[in-house]
Tab-separated table of C-alpha atoms and ligand atoms in Angstrom:
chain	number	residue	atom	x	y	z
E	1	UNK	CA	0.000	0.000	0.000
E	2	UNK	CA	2.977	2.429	0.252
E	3	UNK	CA	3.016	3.626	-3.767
E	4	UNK	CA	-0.586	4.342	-2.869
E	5	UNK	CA	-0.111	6.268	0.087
E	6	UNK	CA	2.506	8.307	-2.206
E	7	UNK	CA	0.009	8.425	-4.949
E	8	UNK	CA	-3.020	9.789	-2.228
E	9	UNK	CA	-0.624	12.412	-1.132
E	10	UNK	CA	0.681	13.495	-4.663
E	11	UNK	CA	-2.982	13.976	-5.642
E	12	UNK	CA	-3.743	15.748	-2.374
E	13	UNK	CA	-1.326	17.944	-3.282
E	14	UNK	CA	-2.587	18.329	-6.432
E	15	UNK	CA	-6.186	18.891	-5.765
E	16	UNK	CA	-6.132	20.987	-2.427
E	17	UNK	CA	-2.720	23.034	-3.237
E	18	UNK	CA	-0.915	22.004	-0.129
E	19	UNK	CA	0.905	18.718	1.403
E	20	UNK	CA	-0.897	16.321	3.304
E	21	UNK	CA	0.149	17.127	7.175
E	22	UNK	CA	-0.600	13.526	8.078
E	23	UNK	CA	-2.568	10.076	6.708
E	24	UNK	CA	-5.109	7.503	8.358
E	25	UNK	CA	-6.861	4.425	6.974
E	26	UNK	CA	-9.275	1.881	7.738
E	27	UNK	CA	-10.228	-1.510	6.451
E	28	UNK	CA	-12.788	-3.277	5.534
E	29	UNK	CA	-13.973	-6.678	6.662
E	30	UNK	CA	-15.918	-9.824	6.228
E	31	UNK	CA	-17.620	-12.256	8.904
E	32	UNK	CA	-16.053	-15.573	9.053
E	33	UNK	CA	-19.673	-16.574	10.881
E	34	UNK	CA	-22.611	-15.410	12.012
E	35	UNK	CA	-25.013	-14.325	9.837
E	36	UNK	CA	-28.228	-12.723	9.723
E	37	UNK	CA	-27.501	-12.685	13.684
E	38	UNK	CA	-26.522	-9.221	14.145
E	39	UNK	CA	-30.522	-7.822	15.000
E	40	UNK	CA	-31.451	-10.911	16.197
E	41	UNK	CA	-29.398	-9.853	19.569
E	42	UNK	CA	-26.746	-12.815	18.295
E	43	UNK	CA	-23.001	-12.920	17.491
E	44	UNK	CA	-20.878	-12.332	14.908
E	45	UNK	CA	-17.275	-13.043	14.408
E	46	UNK	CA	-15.324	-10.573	11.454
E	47	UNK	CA	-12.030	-10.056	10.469
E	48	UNK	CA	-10.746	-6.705	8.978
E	49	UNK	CA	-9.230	-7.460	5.810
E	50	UNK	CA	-5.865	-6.444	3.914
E	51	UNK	CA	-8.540	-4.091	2.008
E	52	UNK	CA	-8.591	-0.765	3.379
E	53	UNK	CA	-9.547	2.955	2.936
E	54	UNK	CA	-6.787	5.619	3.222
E	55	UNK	CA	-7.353	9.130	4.067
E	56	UNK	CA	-4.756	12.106	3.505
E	57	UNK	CA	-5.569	15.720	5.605
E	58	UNK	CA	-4.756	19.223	6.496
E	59	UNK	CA	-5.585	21.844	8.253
E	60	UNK	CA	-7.315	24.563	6.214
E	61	UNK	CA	-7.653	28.057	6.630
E	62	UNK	CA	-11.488	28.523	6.398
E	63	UNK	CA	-14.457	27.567	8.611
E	64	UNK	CA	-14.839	24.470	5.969
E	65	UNK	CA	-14.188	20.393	5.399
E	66	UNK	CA	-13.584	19.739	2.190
E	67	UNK	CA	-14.214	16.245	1.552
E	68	UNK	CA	-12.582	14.536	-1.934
E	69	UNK	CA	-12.518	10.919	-3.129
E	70	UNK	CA	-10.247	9.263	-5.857
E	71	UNK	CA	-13.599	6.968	-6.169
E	72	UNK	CA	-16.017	9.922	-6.978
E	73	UNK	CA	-14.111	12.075	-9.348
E	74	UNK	CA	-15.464	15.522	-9.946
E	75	UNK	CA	-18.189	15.365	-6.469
E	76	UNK	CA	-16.050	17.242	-4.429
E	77	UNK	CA	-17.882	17.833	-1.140
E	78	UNK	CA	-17.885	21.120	1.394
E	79	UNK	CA	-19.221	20.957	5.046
E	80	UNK	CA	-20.105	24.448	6.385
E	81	UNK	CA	-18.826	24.611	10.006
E	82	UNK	CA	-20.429	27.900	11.045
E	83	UNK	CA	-23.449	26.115	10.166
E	84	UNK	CA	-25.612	22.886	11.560
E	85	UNK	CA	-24.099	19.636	9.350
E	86	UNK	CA	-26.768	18.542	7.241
E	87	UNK	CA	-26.927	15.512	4.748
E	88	UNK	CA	-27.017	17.256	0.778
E	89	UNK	CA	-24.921	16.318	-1.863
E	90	UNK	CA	-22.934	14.368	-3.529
E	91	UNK	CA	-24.354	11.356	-1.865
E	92	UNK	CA	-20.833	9.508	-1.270
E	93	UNK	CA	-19.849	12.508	0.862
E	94	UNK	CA	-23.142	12.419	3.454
E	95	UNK	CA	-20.743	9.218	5.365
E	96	UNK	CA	-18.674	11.488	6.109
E	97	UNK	CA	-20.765	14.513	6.901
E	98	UNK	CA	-22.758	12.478	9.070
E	99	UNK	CA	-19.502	11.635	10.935
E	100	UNK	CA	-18.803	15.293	11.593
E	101	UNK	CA	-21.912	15.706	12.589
E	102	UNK	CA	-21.910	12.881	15.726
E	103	UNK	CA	-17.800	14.127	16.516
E	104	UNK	CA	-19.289	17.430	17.016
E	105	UNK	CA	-22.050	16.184	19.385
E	106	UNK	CA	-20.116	14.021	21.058
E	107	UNK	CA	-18.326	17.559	21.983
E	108	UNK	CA	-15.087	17.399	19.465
E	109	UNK	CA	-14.229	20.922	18.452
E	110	UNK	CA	-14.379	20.352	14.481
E	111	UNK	CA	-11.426	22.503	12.932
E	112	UNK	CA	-11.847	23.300	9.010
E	113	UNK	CA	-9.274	20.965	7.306
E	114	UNK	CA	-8.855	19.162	3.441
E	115	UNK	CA	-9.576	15.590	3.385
E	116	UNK	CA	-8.605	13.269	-0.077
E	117	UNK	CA	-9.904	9.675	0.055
E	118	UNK	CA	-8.550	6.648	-1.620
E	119	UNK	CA	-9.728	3.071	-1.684
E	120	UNK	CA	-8.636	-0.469	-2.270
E	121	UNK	CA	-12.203	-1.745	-0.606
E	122	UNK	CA	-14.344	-2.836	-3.206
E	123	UNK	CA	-17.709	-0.453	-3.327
E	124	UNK	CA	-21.044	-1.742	-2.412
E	125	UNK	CA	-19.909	-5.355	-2.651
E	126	UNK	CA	-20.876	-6.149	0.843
E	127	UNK	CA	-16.787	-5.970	2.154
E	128	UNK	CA	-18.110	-2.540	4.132
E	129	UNK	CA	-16.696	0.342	2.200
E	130	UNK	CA	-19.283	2.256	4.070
E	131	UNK	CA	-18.010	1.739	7.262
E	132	UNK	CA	-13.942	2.331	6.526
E	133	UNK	CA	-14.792	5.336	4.910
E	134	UNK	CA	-16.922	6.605	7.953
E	135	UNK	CA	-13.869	5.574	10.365
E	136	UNK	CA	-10.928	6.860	8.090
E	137	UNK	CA	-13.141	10.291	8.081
E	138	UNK	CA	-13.299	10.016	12.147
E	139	UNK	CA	-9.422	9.316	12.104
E	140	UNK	CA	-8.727	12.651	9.634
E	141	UNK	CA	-11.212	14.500	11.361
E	142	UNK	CA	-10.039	13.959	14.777
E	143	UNK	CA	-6.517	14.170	14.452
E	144	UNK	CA	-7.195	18.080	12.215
E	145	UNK	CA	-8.441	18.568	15.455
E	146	UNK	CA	-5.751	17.492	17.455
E	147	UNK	CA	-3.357	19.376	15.324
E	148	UNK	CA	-5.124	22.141	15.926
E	149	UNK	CA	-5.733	22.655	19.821
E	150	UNK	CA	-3.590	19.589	21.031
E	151	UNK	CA	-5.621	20.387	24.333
E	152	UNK	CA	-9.128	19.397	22.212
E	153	UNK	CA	-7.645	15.395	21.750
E	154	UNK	CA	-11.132	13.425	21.892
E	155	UNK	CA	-11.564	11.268	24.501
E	156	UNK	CA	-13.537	9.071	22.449
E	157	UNK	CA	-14.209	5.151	23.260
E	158	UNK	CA	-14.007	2.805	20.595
E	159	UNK	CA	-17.278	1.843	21.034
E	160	UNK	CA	-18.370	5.278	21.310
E	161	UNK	CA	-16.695	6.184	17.529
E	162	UNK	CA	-18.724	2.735	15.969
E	163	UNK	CA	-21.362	4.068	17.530
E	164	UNK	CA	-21.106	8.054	15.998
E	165	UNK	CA	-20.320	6.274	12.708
E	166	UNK	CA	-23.359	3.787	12.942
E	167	UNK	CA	-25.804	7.025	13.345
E	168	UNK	CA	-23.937	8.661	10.641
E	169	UNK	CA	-24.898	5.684	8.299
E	170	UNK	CA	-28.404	5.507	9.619
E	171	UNK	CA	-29.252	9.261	9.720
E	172	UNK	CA	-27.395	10.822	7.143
E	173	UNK	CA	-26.836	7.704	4.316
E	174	UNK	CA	-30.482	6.281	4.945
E	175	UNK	CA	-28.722	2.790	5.446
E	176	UNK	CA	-30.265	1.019	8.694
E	177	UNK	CA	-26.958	-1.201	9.483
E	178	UNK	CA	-26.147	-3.314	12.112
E	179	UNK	CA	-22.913	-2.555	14.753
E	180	UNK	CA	-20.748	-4.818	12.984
E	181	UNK	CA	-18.534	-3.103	10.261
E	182	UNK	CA	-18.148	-0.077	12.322
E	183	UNK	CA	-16.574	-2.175	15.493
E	184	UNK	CA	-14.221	-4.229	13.408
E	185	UNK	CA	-12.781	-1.482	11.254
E	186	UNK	CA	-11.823	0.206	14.189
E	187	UNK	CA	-11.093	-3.101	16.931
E	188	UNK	CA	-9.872	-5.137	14.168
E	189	UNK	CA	-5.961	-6.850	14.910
E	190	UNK	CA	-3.942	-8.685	12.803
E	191	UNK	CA	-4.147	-12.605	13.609
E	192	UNK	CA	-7.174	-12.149	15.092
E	193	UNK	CA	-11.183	-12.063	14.126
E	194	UNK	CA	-13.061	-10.190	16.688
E	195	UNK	CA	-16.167	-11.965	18.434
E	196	UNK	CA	-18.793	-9.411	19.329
E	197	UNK	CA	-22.348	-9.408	21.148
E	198	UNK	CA	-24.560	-7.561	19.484
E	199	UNK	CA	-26.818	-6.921	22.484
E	200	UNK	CA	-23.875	-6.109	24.914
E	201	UNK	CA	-21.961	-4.284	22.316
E	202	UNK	CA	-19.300	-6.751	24.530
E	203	UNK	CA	-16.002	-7.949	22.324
E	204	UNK	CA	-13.300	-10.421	22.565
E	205	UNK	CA	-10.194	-10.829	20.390
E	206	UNK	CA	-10.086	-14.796	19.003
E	207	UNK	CA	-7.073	-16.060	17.465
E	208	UNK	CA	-6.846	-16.016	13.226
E	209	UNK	CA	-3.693	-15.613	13.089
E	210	UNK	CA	-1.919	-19.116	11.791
E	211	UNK	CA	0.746	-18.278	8.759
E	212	UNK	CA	-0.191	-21.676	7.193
E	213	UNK	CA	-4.246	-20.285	6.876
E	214	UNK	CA	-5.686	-17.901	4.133
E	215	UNK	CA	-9.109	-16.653	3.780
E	216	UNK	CA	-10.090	-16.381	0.085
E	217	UNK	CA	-12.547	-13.905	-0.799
E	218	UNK	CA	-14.794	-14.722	-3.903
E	219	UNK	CA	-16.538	-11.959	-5.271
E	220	UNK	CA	-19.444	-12.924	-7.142
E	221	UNK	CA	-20.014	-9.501	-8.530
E	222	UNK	CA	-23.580	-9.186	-8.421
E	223	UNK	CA	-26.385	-7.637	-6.178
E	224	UNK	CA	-29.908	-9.623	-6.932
E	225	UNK	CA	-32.838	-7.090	-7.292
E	226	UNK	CA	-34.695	-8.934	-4.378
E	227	UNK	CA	-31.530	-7.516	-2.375
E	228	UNK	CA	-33.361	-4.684	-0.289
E	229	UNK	CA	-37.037	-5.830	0.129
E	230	UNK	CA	-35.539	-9.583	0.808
E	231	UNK	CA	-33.634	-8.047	4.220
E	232	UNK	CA	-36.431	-6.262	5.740
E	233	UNK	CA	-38.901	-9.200	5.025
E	234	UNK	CA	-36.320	-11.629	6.798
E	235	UNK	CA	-35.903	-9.180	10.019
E	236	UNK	CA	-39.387	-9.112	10.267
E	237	UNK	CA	-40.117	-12.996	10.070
E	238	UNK	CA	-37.433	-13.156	12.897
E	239	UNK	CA	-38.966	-10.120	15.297
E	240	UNK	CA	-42.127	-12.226	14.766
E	241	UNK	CA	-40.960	-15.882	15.917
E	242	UNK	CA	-39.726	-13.786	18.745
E	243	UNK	CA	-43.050	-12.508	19.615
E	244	UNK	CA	-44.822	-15.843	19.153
E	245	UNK	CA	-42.146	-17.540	21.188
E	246	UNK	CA	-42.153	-14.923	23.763
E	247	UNK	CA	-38.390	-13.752	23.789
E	248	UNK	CA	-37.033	-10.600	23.871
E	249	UNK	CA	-35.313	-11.613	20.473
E	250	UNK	CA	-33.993	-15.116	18.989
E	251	UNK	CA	-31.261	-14.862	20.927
E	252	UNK	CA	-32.892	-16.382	23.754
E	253	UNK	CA	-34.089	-18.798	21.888
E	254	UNK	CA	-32.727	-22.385	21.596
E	255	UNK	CA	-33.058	-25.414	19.143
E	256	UNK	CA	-35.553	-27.896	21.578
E	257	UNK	CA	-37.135	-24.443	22.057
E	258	UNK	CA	-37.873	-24.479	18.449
E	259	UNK	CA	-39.096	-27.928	17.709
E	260	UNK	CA	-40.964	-27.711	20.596
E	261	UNK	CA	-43.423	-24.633	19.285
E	262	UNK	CA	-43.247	-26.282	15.960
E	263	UNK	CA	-44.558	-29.473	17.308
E	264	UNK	CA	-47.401	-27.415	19.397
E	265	UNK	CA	-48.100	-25.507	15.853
E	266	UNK	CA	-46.999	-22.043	17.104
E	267	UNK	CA	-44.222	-21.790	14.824
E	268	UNK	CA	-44.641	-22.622	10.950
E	269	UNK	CA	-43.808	-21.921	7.287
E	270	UNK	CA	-41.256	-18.831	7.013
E	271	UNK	CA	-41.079	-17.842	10.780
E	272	UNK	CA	-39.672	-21.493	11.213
E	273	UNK	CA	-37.453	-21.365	8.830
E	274	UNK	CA	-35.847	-18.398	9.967
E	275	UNK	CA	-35.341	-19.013	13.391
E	276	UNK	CA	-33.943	-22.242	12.891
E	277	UNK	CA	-30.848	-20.570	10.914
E	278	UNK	CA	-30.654	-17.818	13.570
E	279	UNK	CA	-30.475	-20.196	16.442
E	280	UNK	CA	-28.083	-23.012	14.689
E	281	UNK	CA	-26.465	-20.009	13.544
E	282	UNK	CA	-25.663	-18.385	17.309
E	283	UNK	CA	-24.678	-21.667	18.243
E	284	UNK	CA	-22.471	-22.234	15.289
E	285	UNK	CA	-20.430	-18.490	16.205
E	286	UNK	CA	-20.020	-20.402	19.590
E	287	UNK	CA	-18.592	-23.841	18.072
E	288	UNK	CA	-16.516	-21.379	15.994
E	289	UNK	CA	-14.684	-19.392	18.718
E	290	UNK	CA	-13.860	-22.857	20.462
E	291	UNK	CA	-12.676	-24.323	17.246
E	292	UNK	CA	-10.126	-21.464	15.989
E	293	UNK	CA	-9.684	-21.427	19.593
E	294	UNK	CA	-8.390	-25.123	19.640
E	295	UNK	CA	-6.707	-24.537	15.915
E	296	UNK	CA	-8.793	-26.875	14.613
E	297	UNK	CA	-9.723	-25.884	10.868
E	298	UNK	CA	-11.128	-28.765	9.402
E	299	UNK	CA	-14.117	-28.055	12.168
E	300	UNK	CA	-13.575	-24.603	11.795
E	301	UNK	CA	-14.608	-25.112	8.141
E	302	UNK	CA	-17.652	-27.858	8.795
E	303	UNK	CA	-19.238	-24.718	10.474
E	304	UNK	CA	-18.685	-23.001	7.588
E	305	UNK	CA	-20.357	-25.220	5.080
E	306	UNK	CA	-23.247	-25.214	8.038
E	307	UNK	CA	-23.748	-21.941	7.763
E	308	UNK	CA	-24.027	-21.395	4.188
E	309	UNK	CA	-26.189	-24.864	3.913
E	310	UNK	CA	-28.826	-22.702	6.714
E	311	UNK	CA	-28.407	-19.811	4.780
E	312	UNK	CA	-29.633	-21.188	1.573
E	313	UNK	CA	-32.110	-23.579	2.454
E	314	UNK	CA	-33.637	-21.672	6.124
E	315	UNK	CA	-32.949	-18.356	5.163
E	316	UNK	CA	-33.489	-18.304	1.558
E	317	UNK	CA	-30.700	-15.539	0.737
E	318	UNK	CA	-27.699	-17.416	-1.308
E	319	UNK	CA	-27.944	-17.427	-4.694
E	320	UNK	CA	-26.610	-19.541	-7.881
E	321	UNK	CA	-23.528	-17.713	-8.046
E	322	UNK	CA	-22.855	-17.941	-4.335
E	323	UNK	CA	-23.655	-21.819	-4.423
E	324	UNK	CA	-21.055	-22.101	-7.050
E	325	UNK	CA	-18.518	-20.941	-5.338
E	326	UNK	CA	-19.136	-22.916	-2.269
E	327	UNK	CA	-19.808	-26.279	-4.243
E	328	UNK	CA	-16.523	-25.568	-6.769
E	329	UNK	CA	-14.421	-25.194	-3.279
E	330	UNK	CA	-15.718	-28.234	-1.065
E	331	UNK	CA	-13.591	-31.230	-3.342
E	332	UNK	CA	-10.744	-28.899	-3.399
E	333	UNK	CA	-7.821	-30.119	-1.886
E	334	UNK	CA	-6.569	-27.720	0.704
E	335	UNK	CA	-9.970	-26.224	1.357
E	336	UNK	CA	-11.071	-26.445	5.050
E	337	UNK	CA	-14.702	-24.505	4.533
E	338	UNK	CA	-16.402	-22.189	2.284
E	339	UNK	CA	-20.172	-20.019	2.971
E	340	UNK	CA	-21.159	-16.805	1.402
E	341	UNK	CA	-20.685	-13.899	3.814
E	342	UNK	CA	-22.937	-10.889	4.027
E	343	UNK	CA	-26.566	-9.950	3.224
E	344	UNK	CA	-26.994	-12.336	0.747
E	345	UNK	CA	-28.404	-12.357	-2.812
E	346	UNK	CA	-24.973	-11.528	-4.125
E	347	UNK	CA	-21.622	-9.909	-2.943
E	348	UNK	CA	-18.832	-12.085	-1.606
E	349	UNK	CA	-18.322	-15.853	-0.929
E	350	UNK	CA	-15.265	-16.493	1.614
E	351	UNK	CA	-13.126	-20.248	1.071
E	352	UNK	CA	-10.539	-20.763	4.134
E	353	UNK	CA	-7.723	-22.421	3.031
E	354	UNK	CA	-4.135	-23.663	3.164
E	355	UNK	CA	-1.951	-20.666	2.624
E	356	UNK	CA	0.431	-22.912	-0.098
E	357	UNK	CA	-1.970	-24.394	-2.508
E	358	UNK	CA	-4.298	-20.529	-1.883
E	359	UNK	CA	-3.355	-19.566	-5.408
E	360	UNK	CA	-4.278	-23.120	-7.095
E	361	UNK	CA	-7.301	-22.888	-5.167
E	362	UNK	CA	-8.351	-19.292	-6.757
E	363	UNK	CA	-7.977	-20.402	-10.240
E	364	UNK	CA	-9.582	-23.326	-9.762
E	365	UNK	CA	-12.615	-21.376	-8.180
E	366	UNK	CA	-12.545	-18.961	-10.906
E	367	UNK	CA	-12.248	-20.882	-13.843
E	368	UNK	CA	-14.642	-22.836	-12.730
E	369	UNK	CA	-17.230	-19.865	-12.506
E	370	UNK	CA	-16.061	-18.731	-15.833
E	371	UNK	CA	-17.360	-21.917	-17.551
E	372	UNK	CA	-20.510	-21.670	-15.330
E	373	UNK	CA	-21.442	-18.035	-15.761
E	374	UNK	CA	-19.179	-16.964	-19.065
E	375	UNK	CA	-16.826	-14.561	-16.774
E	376	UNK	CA	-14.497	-14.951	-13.669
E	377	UNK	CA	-15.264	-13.989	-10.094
E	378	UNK	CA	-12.409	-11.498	-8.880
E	379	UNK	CA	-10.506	-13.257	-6.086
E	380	UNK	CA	-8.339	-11.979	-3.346
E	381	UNK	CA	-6.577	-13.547	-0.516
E	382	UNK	CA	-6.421	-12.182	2.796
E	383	UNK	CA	-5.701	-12.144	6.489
E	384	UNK	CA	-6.914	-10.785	9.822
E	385	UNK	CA	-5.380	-7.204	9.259
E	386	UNK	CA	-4.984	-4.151	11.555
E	387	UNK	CA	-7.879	-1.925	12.520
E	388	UNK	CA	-8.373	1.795	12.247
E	389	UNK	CA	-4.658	3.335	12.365
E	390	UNK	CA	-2.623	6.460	11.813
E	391	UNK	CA	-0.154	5.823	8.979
E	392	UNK	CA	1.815	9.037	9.316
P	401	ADP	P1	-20.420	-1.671	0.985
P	401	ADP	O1	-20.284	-1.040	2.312
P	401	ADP	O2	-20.782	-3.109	1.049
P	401	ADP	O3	-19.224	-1.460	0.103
P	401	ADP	P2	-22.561	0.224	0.780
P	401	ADP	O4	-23.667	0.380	-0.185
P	401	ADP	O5	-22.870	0.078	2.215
P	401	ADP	O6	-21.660	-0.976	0.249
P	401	ADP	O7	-21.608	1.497	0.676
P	401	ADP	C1	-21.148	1.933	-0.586
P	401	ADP	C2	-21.241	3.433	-0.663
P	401	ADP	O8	-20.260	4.027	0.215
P	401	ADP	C3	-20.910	3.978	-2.031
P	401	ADP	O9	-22.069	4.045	-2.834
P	401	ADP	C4	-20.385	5.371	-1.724
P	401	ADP	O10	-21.452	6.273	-1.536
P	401	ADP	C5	-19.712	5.178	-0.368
P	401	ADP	N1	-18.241	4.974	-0.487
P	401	ADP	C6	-17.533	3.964	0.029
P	401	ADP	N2	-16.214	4.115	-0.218
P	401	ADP	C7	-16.081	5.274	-0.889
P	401	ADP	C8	-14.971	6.005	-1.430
P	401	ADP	N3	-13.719	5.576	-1.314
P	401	ADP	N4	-15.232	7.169	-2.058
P	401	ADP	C9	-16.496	7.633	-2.186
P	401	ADP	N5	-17.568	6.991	-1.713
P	401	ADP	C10	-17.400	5.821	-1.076
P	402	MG	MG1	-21.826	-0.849	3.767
C-alpha cells in the first residue's frame, strides 16, 4: 500500500494546493460466521481485511471540510462549520458529513481541514466500504483537530466512535446497518477475528492468526434485485418468531425451544425457517470461537459449510452464483470450509484455506465460474489485518 499512500498524497497535493500534514486508513472486513444474527441480539465473528480505505488531511484556513474521493471524481464535497451539518450532496460525501456531525455532538471541536480519500475496498460489494470510509473520516477529522488545539484530543471510546459512525450511516446515508462493520474497522488486529455481542456491544479478540491459513474472498459480482425488500422481510419474520415464542429476540431462543413450538403448531412456514438458521447459527459463532480457539480448521470449516447450507435452504438468501462458489471449493484439496458472507443475494463468498496451494485454489474457483457463468469472479486472498490506524 505504500506507492498508494505516495500516490493519495501526490494527488492531495494536487487537488487541495498544499501537502498532506498527516494520513489515516481503515479496512474493511468480512464475517467468518454469524449471519443474519446481528438484530437478532446474536453474534458475529469478522475479520478486517488487507482491504482498506486511506485518508490524507490538512488543516485549512477557512471555517470548511472539504471532503474529496479518488472513487467519486469531480463530487467534491464542502461541510459548512459555522453552520448545523446537514446531509445534501454528492451522496458519497453524506458518510462522512454524518460523521462530523456525531464528533461534534459528542463535543469534538471540528477545525476546518482538506480531506482526499482513496480506496482499495471494493464499493457496495458487501466488504463494508461504508463503514472504513466513515472511520478513516473520524481518524482525519479527529486528528485536524488534534493538530489544531492539542488540548481538544477526543476522549472518544471505541465503542463510542462505531457508535457516531453507525448514526452517521443511519441518519445521514439512509442505510439502517447493524454494529458490525463499524466495530471491526476500528477493533480489528492482525491474527485475530473479533467476536462481538450484538446486544452487549461486549467484544473479545479470538485467534486467526496461523501463517499456514488464508481466507479467500470470492466476489461474485452481483447484487440480486430482491436484495433490499428480501432483508427487511427476513428481520421481520425473525422479530415475529420472537413474539410468538415470547423472547425478547432469537437470541434467547434455543433449538428444543424451536421444535418444541413447531410441534405445538406455534411456529410454521417462514417464521420457522428463519429461526432455525438464527439459532443453529448463534450456536455455530459459539462452536466457531472454540474451534479457531483449539486450531482446529477442518471443524472450523464444517461450520462453515453449516452456515451457508442454513443460509440457503432456512434463510433463503444465497444465490446460484454464491452456491457455485461454495460447491466448486468443497472437493478442493486444501480447502477447510467455504459459505457466502454478508446480506446475501450476491456480494462475496469467503473459502478458508491452506496458505500454499491458496493460489491453485483461486484459479480453480474462478475458472470454474467462468465456464458456469461466461466470466471470472475477482478473487483476493487475505488475512486478519490491523484496525483503524494512523499511517503518518
Ligand atoms: P459496501 O459497504 O458493502 O461497500 P454500501 O452500499 O454500504 O456498500 O456502501 C457503498 C457506498 O459508500 C458507495 O455508494 C459510496 O457512496 C460510499 N463509499 C464507500 N467508499 C467510498 C470512497 N472511497 N469514495 C467515495 N464513496 C465511497
Ligand atoms: Mg456498507
Amino acid at each position: 500500500m505504500n506507492t498508494s499512500i505516495d500516490q493519495l498524497k501526490s494527488a492531495f497535493e494536487a487537488s487541495f494546493g498544499r501537502k498532506a500534514a498527516g494520513v489515516v486508513r481503515a479496512p474493511g472486513r468480512v464475517n467468518l460466521i454469524g449471519e443474519h444474527t446481528d438484530y437478532n441480539d446474536g453474534f458475529v465473528l469478522p475479520i478486517a481485511i488487507e482491504r482498506q480505505t486511506v485518508a490524507a488531511w490538512s488543516v485549512g484556513e477557512g471555517e470548511a471540510i472539504r471532503f474529496r474521493s479518488a472513487q467519486a471524481p469531480g463530487e467534491d464535497a464542502e461541510v459548512d462549520l459555522s453552520a448545523d451539518i446537514q446531509p445534501g450532496g454528492p451522496k458519497w460525501a453524506n458518510y462522512c458529513r454524518g460523521v462530523a456531525a456525531g464528533l461534534r455532538a459528542h463535543g469534538l471541536v471540528l477545525t476546518g481541514c482538506d480531506v482526499m480519500f482513496a480506496s482499495d475496498v471494493p464499493i457496495g460489494g458487501g466488504l463494508s466500504s461504508s463503514a472504513s470510509l466513515e472511520v478513516a473520516t473520524a481518524m482525519a477529522l479527529i486528528a485536524a483537530a488534534a493538530a489544531t488545539a492539542p488540548e481538544s484530543r477526543s476522549k472518544i471510546t471505541p465503542r463510542e466512535l462505531a457508535l457516531i459512525c453507525q448514526k452517521a450511516e443511519h441518519d445521514f446515508a439512509g442505510a439502517p446497518c447493524g454494529i458490525m462493520d463499524q466495530s471491526i474497522a476500528i477493533l480489528g488486529q492482525p491474527g485475530r477475528a473479533l467476536l462481538l455481542d450484538c446486544r452487549s456491544g461486549e467484544t473479545r479478540q479470538i485467534p486467526f492468526g496461523d501463517p499456514n491459513l488464508v481466507l479467500l474472498v470470492a466476489d461474485t459480482e452481483v447484487k440480486h434485485a430482491i436484495s433490499d425488500g428480501g432483508y427487511a422481510a427476513r428481520r421481520d419474520q425473525c422479530y415475529g418468531a420472537a413474539a410468538r415464542l415470547a423472547v425478547p429476540a432469537l437470541r434467547d431462543a434455543d433449538g428444543p425451544r424451536i421444535e418444541q413450538a413447531a410441534a405445538a403448531g406455534l411456529l410454521a412456514g417462514k417464521e420457522l425457517m428463519r429461526a432455525r438458521h438464527v439459532v443453529g447459527e448463534i450456536e455455530r459463532v459459539g462452536q466457531a470461537v472454540e474451534a479457531l480457539s483449539a486450531g482446529d480448521y477442518p471443524a472450523f470449516g464444517r461450520l462453515m459449510y453449516g452456515s451457508h447450507e442454513s443460509l440457503r435452504d432456512d434463510y433463503e438468501v444465497s444465490c446460484d452464483e454464491l452456491d457455485a462458489i461454495v460447491e466448486l471449493a468443497r472437493p478442493t484439496g486444501g480447502v477447510y470450509g467455504a459459505r457466502m458472507t454478508g446480506g446475501g443475494f450476491g456480494g462475496c463468498a469467503i473459502v478458508l484455506v491452506q496458505a500454499d496451494p491458496a493460489a491453485a485454489i483461486a484459479e480453480t474457483i474462478a475458472a470454474g465460474f467462468a465456464s458456469r457463468f461466461g466470466r471470472r469472479c475477482p478473487i483476493f486472498a487475505t488475512r486478519a489485518a490491523q484496525g483503524a490506524s494512523v499511517v503518518e
